[in-house]
CSV table of C-alpha atoms in Angstrom, one decimal:
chain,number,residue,atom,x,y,z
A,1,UNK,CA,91.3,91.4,121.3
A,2,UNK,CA,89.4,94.2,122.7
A,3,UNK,CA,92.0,96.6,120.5
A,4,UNK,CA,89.9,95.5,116.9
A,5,UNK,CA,87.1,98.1,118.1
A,6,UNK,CA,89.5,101.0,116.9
A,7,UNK,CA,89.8,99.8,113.6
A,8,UNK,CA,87.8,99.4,110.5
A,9,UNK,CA,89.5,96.1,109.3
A,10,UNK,CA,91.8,93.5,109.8
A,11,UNK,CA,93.7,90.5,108.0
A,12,UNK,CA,94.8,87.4,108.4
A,13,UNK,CA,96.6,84.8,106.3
A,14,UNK,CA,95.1,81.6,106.8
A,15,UNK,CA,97.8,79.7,105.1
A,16,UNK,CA,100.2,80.5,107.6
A,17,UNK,CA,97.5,79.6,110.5
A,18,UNK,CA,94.9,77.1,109.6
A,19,UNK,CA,97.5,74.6,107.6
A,20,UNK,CA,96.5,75.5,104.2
A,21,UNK,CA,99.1,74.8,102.0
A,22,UNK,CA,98.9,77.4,99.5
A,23,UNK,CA,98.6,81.2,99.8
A,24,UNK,CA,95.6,83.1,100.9
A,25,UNK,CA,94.7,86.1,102.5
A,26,UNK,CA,92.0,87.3,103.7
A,27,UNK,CA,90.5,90.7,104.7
A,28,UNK,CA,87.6,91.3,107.1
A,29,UNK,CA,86.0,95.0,107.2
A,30,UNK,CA,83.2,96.0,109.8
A,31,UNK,CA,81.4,97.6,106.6
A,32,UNK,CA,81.3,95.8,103.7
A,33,UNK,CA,80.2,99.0,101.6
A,34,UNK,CA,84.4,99.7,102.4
A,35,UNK,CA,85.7,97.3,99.9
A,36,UNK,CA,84.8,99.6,96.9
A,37,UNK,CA,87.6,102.2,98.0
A,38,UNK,CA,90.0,99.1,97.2
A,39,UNK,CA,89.0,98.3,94.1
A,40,UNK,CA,89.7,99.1,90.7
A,41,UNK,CA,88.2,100.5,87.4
A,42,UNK,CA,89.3,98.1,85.5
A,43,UNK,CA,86.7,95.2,85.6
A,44,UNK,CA,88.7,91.7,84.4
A,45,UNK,CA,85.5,90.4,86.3
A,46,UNK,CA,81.7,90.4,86.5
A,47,UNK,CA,80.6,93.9,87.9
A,48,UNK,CA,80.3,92.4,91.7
A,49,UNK,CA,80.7,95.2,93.7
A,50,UNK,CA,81.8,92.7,96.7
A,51,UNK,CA,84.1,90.6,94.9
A,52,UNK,CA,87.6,89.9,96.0
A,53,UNK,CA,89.0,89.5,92.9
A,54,UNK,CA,88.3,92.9,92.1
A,55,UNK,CA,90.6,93.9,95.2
A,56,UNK,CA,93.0,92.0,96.1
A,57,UNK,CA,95.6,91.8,94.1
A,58,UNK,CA,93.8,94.2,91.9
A,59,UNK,CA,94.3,92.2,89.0
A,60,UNK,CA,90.9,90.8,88.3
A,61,UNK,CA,89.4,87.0,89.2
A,62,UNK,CA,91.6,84.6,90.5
A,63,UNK,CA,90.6,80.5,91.5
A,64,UNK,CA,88.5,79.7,94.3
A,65,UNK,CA,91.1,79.4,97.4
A,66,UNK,CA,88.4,80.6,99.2
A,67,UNK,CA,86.6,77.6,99.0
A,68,UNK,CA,89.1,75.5,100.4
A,69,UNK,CA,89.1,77.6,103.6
A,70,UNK,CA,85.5,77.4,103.9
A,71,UNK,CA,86.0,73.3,103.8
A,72,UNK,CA,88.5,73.7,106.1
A,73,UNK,CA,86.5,75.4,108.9
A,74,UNK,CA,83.6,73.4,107.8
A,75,UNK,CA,85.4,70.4,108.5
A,76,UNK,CA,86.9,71.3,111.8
A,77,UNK,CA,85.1,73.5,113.0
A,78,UNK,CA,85.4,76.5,115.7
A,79,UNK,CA,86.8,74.5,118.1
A,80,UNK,CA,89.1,72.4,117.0
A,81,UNK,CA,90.3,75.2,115.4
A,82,UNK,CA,90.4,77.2,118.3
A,83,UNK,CA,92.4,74.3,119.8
A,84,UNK,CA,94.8,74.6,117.2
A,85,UNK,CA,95.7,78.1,117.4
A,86,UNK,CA,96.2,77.5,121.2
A,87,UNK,CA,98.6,74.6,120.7
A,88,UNK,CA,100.4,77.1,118.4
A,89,UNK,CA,100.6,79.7,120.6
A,90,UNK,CA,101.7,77.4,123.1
A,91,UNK,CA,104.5,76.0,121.6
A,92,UNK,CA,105.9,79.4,120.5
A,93,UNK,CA,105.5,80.7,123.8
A,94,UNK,CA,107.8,77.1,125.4
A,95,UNK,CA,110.1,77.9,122.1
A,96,UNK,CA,110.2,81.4,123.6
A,97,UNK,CA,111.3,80.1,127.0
A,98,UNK,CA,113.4,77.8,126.3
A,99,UNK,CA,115.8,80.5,124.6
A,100,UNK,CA,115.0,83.6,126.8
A,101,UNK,CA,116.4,81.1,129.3
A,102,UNK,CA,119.6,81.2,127.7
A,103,UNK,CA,122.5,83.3,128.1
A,104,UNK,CA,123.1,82.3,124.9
A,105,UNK,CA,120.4,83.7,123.2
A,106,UNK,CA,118.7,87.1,121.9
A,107,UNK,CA,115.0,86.8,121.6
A,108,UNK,CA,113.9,89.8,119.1
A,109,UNK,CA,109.9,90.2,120.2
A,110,UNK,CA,107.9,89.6,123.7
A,111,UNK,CA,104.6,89.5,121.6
A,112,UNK,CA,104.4,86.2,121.1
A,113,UNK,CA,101.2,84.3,118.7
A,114,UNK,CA,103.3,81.5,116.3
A,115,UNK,CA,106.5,83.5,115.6
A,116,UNK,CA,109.6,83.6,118.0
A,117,UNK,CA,112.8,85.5,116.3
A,118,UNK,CA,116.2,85.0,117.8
A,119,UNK,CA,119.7,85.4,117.7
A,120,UNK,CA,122.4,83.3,119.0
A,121,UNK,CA,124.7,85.4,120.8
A,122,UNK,CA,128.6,83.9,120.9
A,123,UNK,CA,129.5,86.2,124.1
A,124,UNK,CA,127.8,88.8,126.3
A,125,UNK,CA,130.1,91.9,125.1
A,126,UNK,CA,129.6,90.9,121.4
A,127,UNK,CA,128.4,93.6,119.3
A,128,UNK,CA,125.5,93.6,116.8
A,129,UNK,CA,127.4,93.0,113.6
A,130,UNK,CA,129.4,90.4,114.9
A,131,UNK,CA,126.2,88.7,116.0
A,132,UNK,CA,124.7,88.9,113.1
A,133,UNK,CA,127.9,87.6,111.2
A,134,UNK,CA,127.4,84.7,112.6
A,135,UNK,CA,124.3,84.1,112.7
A,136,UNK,CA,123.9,84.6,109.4
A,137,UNK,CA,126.8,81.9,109.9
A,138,UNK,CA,124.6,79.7,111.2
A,139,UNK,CA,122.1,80.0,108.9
A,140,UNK,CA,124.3,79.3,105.9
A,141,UNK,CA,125.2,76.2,107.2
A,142,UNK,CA,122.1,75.1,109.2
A,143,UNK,CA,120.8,75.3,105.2
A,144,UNK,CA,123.5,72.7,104.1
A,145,UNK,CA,123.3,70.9,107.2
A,146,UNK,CA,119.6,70.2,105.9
A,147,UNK,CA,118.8,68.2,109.5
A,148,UNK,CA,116.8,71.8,110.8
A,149,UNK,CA,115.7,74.9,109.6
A,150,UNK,CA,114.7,78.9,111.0
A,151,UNK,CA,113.7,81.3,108.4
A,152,UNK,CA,116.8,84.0,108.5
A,153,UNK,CA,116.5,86.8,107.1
A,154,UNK,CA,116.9,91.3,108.2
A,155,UNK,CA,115.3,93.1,110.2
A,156,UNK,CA,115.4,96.6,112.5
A,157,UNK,CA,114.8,95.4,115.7
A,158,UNK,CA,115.0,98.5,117.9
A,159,UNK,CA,116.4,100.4,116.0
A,160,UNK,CA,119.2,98.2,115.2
A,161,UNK,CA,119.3,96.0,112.0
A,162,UNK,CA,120.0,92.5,113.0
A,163,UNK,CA,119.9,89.3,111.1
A,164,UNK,CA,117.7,87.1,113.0
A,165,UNK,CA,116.6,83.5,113.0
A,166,UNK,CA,112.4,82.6,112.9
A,167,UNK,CA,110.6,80.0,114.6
A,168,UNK,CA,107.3,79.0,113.2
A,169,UNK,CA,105.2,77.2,115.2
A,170,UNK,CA,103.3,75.7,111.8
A,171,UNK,CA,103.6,72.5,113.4
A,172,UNK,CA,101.5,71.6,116.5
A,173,UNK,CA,103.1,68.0,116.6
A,174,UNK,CA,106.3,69.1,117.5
A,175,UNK,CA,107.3,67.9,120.8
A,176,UNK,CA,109.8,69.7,123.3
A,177,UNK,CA,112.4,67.1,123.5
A,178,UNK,CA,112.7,68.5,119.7
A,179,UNK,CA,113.0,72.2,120.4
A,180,UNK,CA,115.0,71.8,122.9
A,181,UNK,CA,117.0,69.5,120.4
A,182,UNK,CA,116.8,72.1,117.5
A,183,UNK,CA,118.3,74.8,119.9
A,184,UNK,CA,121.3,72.6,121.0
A,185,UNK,CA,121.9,72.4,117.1
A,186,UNK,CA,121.9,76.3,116.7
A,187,UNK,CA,124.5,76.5,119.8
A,188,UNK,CA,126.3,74.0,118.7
A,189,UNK,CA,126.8,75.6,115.5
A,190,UNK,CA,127.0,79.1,117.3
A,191,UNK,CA,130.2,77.9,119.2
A,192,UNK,CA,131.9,76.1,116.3
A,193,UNK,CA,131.4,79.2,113.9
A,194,UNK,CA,132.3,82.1,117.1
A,195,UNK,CA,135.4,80.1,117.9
A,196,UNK,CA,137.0,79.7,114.4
């Protein structure tokens, strides 16, 4: 991560990496004395110059969330959270080839840490709105189906807006016998929906 030297902060949502089920975020600055150009006049708070309810979301003290982070890497610790976010990053990445190794599939990013996006792809000469048709198609009834789910949802992905399906790899327990199930279901669905 030698690329954090050229910048003054960085965030992370630890909800969506640490299994905390709840929102929060969190921002990390090399100079604390930074935080005050977030912050507000308005002081719904104690005067604490440092305090992130006074910053994020600028509306004054919020619960404690924070705490429950702290007990999280308290009660883990750095390495078995370190093995964590490498079991997450693994299965995203066998996720990632699994589909790449697909005619069948267009994978949307090469930068891989828990989030794979795709798109099914009915035939090679298939243009983009027809893909996304139906994978939007897919995701309709992959939501009714109710036996798997990918986030689905817009996005420009070089330069062309596509509608693409998410992988998350939230769950470290999932084995590949079911993501290579879960991807049989989405080209299942792919050729019923292309082909009607």
């Amino acid at each position: 991560m030698t690329y954090l030297r050229h910048y003054d902060s960085c965030t992370m949502d630890p909800h969506k990496v640490m299994w905390l089920p709840y929102t929060l975020s969190v921002v990390l600055m090399k100079n604390a004395d930074d935080f005050g150009t977030l912050s507000r006049t308005n002081a719904l708070i104690m005067d604490d110059p440092l305090s992130f309810g006074k910053t994020t979301p600028f509306i004054g003290s919020k619960p404690y969330d924070s705490l429950k982070l702290w007990m999280v890497m308290k009660t883990l610790g750095v390495h078995e959270i370190g093995e964590m976010v490498e079991a997450r990053i693994s299965n995203a990445d066998l996720f990632y080839a699994i589909l790449n190794s697909d005619i069948n599939f267009y994978v949307g990013n090469d930068d891989i840490l828990f989030s794979v996006i795709f798109q099914y792809v009915p035939d090679k000469d298939a243009e983009i709105e027809q893909i996304n048709d139906v994978n939007r198609s897919i995701y309709r009834k992959m939501l009714s189906d109710g036996e798997y789910y990918f986030h689905g949802f817009d996005i420009m992905v070089n330069g062309s807006k596509r509608f693409v399906l998410r992988y998350n790899s939230g769950n470290i327990d999932v084995t590949e016998k079911e993501l290579r199930a879960a991807v049989n279901y989405i080209k299942k669905l792919g050729k019923e929906i292309a082909h009607e």
